[in-house]
Coordinates of N, CA and C in Angstrom, one line a residue:
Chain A
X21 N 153.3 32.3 81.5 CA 154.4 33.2 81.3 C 154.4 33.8 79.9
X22 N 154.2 35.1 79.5 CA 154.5 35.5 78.6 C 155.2 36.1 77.9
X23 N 155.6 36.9 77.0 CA 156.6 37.3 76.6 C 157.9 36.6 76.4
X24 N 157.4 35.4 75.5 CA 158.3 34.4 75.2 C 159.0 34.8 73.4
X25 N 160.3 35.2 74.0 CA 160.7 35.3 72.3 C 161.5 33.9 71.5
X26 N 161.4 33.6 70.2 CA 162.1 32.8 69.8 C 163.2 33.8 68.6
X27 N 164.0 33.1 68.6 CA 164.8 33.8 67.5 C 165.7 32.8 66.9
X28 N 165.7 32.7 65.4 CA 165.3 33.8 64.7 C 163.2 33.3 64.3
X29 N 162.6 33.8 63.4 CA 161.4 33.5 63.1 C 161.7 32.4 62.4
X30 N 162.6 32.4 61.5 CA 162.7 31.3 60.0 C 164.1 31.5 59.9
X31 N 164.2 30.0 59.0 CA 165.8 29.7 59.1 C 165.5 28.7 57.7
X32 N 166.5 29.2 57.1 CA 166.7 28.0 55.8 C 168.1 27.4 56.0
X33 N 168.7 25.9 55.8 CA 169.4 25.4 55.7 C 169.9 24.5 54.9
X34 N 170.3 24.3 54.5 CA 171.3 23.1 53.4 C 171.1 21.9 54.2
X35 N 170.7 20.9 53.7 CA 170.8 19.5 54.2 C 172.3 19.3 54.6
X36 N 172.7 18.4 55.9 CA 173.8 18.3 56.6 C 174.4 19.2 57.4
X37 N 173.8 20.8 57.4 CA 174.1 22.0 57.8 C 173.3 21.6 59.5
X38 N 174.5 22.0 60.1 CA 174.1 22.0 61.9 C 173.3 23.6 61.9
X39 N 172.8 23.5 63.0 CA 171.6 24.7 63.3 C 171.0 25.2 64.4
X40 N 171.0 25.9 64.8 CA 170.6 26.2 66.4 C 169.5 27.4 66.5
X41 N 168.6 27.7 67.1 CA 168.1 28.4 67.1 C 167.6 28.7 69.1
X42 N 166.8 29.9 69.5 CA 167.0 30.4 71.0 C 165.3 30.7 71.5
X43 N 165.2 30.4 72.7 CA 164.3 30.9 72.7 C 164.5 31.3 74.1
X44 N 164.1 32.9 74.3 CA 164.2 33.9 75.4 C 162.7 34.1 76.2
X45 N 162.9 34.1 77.3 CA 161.9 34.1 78.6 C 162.0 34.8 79.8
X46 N 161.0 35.3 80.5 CA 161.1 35.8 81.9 C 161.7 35.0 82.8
X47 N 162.5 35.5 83.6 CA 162.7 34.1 84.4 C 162.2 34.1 85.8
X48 N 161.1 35.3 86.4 CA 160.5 35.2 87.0 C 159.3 33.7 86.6
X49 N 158.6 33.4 87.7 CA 157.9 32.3 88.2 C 158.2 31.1 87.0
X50 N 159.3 31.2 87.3 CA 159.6 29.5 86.3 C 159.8 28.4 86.6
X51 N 159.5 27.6 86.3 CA 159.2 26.3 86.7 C 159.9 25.1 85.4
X52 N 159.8 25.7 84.6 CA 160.1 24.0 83.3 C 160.4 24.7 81.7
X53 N 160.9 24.5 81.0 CA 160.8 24.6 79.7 C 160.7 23.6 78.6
X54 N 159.5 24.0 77.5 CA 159.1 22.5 77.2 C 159.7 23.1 75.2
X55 N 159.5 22.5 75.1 CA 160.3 22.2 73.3 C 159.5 21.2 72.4
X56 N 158.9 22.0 71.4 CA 158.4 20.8 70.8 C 158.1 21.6 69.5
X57 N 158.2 20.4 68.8 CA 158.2 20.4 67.4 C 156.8 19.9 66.6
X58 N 156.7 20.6 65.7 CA 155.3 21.0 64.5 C 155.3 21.3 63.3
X59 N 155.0 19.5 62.6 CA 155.2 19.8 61.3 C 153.8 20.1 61.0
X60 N 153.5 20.6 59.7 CA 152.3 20.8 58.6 C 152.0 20.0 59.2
X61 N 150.1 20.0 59.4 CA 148.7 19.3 59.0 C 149.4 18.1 60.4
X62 N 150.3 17.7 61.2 CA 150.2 17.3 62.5 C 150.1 18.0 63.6
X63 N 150.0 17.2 64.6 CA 149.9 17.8 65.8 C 151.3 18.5 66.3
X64 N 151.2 18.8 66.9 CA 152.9 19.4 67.8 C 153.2 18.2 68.7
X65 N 154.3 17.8 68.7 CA 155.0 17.0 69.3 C 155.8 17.2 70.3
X66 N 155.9 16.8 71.9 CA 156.8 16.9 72.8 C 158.1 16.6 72.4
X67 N 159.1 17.7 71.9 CA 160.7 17.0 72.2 C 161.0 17.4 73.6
X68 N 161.3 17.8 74.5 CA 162.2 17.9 75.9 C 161.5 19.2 76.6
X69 N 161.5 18.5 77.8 CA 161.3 19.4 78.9 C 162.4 19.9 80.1
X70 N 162.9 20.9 80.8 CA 164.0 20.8 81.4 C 163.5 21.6 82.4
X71 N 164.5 21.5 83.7 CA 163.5 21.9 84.8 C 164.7 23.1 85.2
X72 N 166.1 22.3 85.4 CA 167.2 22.8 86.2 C 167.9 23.6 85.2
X73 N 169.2 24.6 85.6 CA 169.9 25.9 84.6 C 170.7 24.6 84.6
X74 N 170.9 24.9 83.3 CA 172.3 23.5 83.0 C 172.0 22.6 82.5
X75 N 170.5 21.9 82.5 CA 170.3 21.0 82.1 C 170.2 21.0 80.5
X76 N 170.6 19.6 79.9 CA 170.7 19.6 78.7 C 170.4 18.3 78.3
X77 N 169.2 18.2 77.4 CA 168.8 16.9 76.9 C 169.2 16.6 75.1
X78 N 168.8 15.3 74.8 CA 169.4 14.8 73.5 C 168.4 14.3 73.4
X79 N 167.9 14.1 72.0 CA 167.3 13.5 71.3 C 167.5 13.0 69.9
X80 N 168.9 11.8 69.6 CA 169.1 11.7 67.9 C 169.9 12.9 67.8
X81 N 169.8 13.9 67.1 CA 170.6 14.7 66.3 C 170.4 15.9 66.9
X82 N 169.0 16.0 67.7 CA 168.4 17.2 68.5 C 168.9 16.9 69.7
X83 N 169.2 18.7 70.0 CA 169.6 18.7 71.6 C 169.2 19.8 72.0
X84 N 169.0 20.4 73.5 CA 168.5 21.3 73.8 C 169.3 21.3 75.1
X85 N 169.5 22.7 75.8 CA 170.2 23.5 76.9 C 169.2 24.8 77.0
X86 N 169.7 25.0 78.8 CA 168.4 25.3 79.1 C 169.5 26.5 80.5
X87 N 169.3 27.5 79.9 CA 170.2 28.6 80.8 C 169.0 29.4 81.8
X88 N 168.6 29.2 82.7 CA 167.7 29.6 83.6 C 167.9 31.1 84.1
X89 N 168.9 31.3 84.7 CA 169.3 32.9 85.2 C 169.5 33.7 83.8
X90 N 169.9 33.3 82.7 CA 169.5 34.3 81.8 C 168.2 34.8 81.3
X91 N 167.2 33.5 81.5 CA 166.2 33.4 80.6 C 166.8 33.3 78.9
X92 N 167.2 31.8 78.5 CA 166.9 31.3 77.2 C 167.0 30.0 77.2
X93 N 167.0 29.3 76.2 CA 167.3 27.9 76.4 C 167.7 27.8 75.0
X94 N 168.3 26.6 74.3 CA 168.6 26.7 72.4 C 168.7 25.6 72.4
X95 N 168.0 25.8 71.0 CA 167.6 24.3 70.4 C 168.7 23.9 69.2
X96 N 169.4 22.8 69.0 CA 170.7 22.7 68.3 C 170.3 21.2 67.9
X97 N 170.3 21.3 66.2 CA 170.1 20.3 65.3 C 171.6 20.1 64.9
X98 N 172.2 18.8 64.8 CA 173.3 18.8 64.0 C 173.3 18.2 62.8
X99 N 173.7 18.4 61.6 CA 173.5 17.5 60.3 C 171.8 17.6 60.1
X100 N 171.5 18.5 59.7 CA 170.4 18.5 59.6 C 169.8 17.6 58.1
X101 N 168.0 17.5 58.0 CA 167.9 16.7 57.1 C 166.3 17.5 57.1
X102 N 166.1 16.4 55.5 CA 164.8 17.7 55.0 C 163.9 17.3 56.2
X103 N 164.1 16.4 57.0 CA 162.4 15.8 58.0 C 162.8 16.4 58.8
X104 N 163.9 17.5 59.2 CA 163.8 18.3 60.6 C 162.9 19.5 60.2
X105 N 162.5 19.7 58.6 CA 161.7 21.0 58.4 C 160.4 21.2 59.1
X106 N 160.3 22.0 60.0 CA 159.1 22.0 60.9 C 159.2 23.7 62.0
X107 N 158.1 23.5 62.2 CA 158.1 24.9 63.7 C 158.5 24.4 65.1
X108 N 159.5 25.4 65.5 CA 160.1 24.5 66.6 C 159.3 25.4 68.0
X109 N 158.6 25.2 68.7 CA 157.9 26.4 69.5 C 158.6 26.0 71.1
X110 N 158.5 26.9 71.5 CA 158.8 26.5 73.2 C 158.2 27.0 73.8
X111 N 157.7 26.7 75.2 CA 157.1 27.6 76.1 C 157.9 26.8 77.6
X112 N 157.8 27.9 77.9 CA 158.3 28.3 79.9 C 157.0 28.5 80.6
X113 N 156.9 27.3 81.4 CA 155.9 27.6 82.6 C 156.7 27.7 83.8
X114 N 154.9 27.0 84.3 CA 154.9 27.6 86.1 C 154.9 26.3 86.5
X115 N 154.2 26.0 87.5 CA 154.2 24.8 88.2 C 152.4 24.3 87.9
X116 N 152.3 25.1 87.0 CA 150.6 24.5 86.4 C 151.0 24.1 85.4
X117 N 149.9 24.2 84.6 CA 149.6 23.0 83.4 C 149.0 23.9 82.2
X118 N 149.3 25.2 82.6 CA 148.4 26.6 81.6 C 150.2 27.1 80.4
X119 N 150.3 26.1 79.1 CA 151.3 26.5 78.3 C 151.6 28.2 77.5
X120 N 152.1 29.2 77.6 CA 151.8 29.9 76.6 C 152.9 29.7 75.3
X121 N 152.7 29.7 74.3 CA 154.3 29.2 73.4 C 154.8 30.1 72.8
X122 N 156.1 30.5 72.9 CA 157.1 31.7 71.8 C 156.5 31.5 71.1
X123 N 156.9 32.4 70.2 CA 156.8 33.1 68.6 C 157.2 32.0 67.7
X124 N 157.2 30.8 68.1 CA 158.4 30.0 67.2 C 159.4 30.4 65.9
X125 N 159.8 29.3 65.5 CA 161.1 29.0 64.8 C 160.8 28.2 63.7
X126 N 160.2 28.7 62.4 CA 160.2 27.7 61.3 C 161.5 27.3 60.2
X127 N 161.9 26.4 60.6 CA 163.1 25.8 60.2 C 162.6 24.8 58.9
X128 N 163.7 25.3 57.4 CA 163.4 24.5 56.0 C 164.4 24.0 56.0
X129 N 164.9 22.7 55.6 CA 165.9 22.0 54.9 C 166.1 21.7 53.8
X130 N 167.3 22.7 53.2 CA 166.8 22.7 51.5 C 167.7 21.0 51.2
X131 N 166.9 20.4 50.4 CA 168.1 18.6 50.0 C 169.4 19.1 49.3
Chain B
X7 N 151.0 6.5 73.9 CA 151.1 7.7 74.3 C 150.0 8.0 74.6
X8 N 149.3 9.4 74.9 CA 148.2 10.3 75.3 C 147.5 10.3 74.0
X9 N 146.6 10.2 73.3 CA 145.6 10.7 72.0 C 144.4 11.9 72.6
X10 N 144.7 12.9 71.1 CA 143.7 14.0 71.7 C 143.2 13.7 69.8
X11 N 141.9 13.4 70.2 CA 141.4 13.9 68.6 C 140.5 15.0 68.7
X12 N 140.4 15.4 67.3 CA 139.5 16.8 67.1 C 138.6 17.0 66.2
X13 N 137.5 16.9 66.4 CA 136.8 17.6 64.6 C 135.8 18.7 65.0
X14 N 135.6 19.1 63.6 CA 136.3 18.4 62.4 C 137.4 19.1 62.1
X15 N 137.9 18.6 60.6 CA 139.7 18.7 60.7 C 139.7 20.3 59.7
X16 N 138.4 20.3 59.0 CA 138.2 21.3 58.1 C 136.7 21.9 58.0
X17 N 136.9 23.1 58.1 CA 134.9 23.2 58.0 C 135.3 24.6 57.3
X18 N 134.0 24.7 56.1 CA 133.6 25.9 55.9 C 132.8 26.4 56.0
X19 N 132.0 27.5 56.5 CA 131.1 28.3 57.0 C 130.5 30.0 56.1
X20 N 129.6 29.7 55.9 CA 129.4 31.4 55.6 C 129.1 32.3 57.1
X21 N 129.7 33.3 56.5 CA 129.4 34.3 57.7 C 127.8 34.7 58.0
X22 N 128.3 34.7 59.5 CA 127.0 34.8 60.4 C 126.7 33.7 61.1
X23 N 126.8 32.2 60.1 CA 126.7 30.9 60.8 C 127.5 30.8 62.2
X24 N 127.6 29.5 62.8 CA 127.9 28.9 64.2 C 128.9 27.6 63.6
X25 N 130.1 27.8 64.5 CA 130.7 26.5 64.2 C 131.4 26.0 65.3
X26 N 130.9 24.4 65.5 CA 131.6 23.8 66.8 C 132.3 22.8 66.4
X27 N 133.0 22.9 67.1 CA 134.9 22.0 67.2 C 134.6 21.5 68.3
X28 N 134.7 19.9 68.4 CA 135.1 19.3 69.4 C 136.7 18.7 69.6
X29 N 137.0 18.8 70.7 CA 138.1 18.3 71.0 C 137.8 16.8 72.4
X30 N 138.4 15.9 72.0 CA 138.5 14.8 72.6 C 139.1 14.2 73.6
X31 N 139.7 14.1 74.8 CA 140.9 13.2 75.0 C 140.2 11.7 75.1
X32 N 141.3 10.8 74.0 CA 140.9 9.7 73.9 C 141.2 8.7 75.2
X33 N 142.0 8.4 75.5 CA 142.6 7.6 76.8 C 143.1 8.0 77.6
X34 N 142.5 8.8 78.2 CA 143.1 9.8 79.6 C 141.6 11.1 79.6
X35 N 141.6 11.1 81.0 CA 140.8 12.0 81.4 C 141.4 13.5 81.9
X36 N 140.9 14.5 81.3 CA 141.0 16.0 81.2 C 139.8 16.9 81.8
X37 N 140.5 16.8 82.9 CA 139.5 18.3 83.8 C 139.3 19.3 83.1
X38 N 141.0 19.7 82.6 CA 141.3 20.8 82.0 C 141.6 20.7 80.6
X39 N 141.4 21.4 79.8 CA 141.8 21.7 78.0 C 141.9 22.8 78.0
X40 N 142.5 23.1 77.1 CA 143.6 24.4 75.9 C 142.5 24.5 74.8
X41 N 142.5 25.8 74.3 CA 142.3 26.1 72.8 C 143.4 26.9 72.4
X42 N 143.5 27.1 71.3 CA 144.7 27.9 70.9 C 144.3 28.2 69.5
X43 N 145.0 29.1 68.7 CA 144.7 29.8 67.3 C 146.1 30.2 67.0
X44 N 146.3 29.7 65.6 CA 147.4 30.3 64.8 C 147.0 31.4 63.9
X45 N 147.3 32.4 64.1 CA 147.0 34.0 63.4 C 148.0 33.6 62.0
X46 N 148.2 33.7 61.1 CA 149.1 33.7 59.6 C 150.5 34.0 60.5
X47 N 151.1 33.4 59.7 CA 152.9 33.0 60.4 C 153.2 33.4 61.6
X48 N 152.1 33.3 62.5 CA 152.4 33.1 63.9 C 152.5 31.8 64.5
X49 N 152.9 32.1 65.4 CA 152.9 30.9 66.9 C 151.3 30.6 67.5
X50 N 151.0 29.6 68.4 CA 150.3 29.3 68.7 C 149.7 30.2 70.0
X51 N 148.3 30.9 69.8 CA 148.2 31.6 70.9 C 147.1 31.2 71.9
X52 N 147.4 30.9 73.1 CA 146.1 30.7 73.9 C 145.4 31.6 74.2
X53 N 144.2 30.5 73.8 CA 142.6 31.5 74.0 C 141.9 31.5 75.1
X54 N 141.8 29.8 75.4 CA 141.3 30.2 76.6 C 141.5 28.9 77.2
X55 N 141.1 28.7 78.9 CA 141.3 27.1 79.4 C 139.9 26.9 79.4
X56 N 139.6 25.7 79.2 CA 138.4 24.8 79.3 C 138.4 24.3 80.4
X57 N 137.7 24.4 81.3 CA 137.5 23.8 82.9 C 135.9 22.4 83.2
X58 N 136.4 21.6 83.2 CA 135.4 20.4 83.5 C 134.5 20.9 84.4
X59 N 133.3 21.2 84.4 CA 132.0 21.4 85.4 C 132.2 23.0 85.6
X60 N 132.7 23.9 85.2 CA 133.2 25.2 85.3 C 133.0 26.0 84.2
X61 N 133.5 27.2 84.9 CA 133.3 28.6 83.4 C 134.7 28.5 82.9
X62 N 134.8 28.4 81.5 CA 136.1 29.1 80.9 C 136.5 29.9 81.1
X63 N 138.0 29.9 81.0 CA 138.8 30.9 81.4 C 139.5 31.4 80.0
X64 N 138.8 32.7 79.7 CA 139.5 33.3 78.9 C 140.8 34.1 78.6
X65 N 141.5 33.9 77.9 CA 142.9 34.8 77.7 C 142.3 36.5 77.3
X66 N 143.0 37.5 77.9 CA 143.2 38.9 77.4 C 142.8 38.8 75.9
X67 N 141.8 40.0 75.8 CA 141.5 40.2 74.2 C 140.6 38.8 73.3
X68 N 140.3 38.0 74.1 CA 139.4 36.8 73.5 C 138.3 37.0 74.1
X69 N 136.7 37.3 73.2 CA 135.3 37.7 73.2 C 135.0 36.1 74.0
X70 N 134.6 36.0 75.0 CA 133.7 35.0 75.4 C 132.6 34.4 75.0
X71 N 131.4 35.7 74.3 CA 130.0 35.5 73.9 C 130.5 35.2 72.3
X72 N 131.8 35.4 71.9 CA 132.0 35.1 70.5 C 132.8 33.6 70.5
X73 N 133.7 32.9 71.6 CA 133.7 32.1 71.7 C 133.3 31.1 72.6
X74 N 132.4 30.5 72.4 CA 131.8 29.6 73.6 C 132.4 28.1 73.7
X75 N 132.7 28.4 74.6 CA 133.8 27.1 75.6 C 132.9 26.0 76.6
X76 N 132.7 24.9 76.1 CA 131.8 23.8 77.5 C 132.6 22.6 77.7
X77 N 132.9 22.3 78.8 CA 133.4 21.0 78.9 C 132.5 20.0 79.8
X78 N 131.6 19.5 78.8 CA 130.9 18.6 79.9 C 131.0 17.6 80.0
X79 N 132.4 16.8 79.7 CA 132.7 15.7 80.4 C 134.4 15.8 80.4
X80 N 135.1 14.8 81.7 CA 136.2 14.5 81.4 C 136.8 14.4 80.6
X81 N 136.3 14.0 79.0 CA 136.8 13.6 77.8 C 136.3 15.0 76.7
X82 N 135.8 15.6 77.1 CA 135.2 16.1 75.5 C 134.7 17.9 76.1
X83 N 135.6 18.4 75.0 CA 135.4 20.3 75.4 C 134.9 20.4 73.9
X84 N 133.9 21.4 73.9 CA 133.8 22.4 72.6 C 134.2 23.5 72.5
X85 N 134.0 24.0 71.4 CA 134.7 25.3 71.1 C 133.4 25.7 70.3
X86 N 132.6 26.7 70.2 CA 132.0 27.0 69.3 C 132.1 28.6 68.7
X87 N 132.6 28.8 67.3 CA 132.5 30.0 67.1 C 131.4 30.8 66.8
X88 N 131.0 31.7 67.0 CA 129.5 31.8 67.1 C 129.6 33.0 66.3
X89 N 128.1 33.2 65.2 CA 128.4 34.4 64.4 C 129.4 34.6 63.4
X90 N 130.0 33.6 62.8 CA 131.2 33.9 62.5 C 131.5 34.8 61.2
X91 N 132.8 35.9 61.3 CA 133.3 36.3 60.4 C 134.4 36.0 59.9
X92 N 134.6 36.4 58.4 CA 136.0 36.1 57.4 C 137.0 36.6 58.8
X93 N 137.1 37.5 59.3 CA 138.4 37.3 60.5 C 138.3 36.3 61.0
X94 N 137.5 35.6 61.5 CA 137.6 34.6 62.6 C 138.3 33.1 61.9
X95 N 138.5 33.0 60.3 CA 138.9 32.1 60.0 C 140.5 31.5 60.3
X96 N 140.7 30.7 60.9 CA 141.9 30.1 61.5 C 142.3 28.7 61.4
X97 N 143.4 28.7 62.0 CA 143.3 27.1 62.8 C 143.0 27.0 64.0
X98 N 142.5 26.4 64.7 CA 142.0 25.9 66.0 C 142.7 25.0 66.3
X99 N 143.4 24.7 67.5 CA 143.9 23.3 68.1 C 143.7 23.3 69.4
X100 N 143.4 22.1 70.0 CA 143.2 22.0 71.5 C 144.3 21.1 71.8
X101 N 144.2 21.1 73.5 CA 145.2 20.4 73.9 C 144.9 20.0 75.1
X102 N 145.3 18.9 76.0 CA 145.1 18.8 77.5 C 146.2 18.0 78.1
X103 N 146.3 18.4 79.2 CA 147.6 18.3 79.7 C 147.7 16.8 80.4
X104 N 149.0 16.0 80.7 CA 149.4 15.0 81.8 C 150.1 15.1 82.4
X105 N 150.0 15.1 83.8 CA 151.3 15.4 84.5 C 152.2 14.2 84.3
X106 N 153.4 14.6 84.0 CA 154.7 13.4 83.5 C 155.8 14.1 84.6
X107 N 155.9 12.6 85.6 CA 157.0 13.1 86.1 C 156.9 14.5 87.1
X108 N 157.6 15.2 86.9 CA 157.7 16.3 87.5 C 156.7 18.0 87.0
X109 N 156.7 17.7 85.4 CA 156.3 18.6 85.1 C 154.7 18.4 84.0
X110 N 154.3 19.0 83.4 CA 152.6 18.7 82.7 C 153.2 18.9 81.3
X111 N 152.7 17.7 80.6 CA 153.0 17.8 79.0 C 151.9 17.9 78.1
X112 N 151.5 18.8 77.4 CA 150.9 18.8 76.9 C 150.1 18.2 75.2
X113 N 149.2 17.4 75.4 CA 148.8 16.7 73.9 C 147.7 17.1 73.5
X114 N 148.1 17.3 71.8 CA 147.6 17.9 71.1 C 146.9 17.3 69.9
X115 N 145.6 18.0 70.1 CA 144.5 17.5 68.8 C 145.3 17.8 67.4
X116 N 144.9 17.6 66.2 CA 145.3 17.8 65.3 C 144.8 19.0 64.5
X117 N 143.9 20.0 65.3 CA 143.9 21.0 64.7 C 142.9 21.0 63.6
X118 N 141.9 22.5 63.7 CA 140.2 22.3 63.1 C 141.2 24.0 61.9
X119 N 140.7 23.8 60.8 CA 140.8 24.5 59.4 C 139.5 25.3 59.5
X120 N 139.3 26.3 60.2 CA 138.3 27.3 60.1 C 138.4 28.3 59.0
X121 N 137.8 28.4 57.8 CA 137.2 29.2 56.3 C 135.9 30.1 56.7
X122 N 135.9 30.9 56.9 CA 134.3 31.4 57.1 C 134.2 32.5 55.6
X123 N 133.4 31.9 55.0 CA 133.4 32.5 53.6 C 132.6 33.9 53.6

């Protein structure tokens, strides 16, 4: 699936500052949205995958909602902290295993 | 969890040389692998799929004869850049997928530091 937007590209925030950022998709042949997060010099990390419109997962401080008939899903940090500074990328597939990922979201947390 | 290692983690190269990136799945077996390239303050783009006993499948706008793709085993795809130019210097990351559940997750090498001087 391509033509995956994230918005905004970059975001700076104040430590304790809540935060949200969007990522827009076709919603033709969709199947899942995956979310994951990428600091410097590591790998990218699975946070949440969602299948159904509505669905909304948690993770700690991270959460994520997942609006299907619009095409977007948003990712919502609350109380943020400098270790949430990272690229937050998403990608919307099919019912394969072939990822392509938004434009991501580089998110700073100033202390 | 899934381990994908990669090397190397940094290579530099003069142009014209050849450089090959392996990517690994450590404890789990991969028909299939990902390459991908971060262009300067972009996102991650796919290049191509790596297919176990198969021809690569390349993404739109990615040279084949300039990237060469082999997966000859379960565990272990290359990448090789071939000829390389100062454009071609990047990051590299692979990846291969698990199916979890209902949907395929993907795990990721840690990513090769391409310099082609």
């Amino acid at each position: 699936i391509l033509n995956v937007e994230q918005s905004p590209q970059s975001l700076h925030v104040q430590e304790g500052d809540s935060t949200n950022f969007t990522c827009s998709f076709p919603s033709s042949n969709f199947y899942a949205l995956h979310w994951y997060r990428w600091e410097t010099a590591k790998s990218p990390e699975a946070l949440f995958v969602m299948t159904l419109n509505g669905d909304e997962k948690k993770k700690g401080r991270i959460s994520a909602t997942l609006i299907t008939k619009e095409g977007y899903s948003y990712l919502y940090i609350k109380g943020s902290q400098p270790e949430d500074s990272a690229t937050y990328l998403c990608a919307p597939t099919g019912t394969g295993n072939q990822f392509y990922f938004g434009t991501g979201t580089s998110l700073t947390v100033i202390p | 969890g899934a381990v994908v290692s990669q090397h190397p983690s940094r290579v530099i190269c003069k142009s014209g040389t050849s450089v090959k990136i392996e990517c690994r799945s450590l404890d789990f077996q991969a028909t299939t692998m990902f390459w991908y390239r971060q262009f300067p303050k972009k996102s991650l783009m796919l290049m191509a799929t790596s297919n176990e006993g198969s021809k690569a499948t390349y993404e739109q706008g990615v040279e084949k004869d300039k990237f060469l793709i082999n997966h000859a085993s379960l565990t272990l795809s290359t990448l090789t850049v071939t000829s390389a130019h100062p454009e071609d210097s990047s990051f590299y990351i692979c990846s291969a997928p698990l199916l979890a559940l209902s949907s395929y997750e993907q795990y990721f090498g840690p990513g090769t530091r391409l310099t082609v001087t």
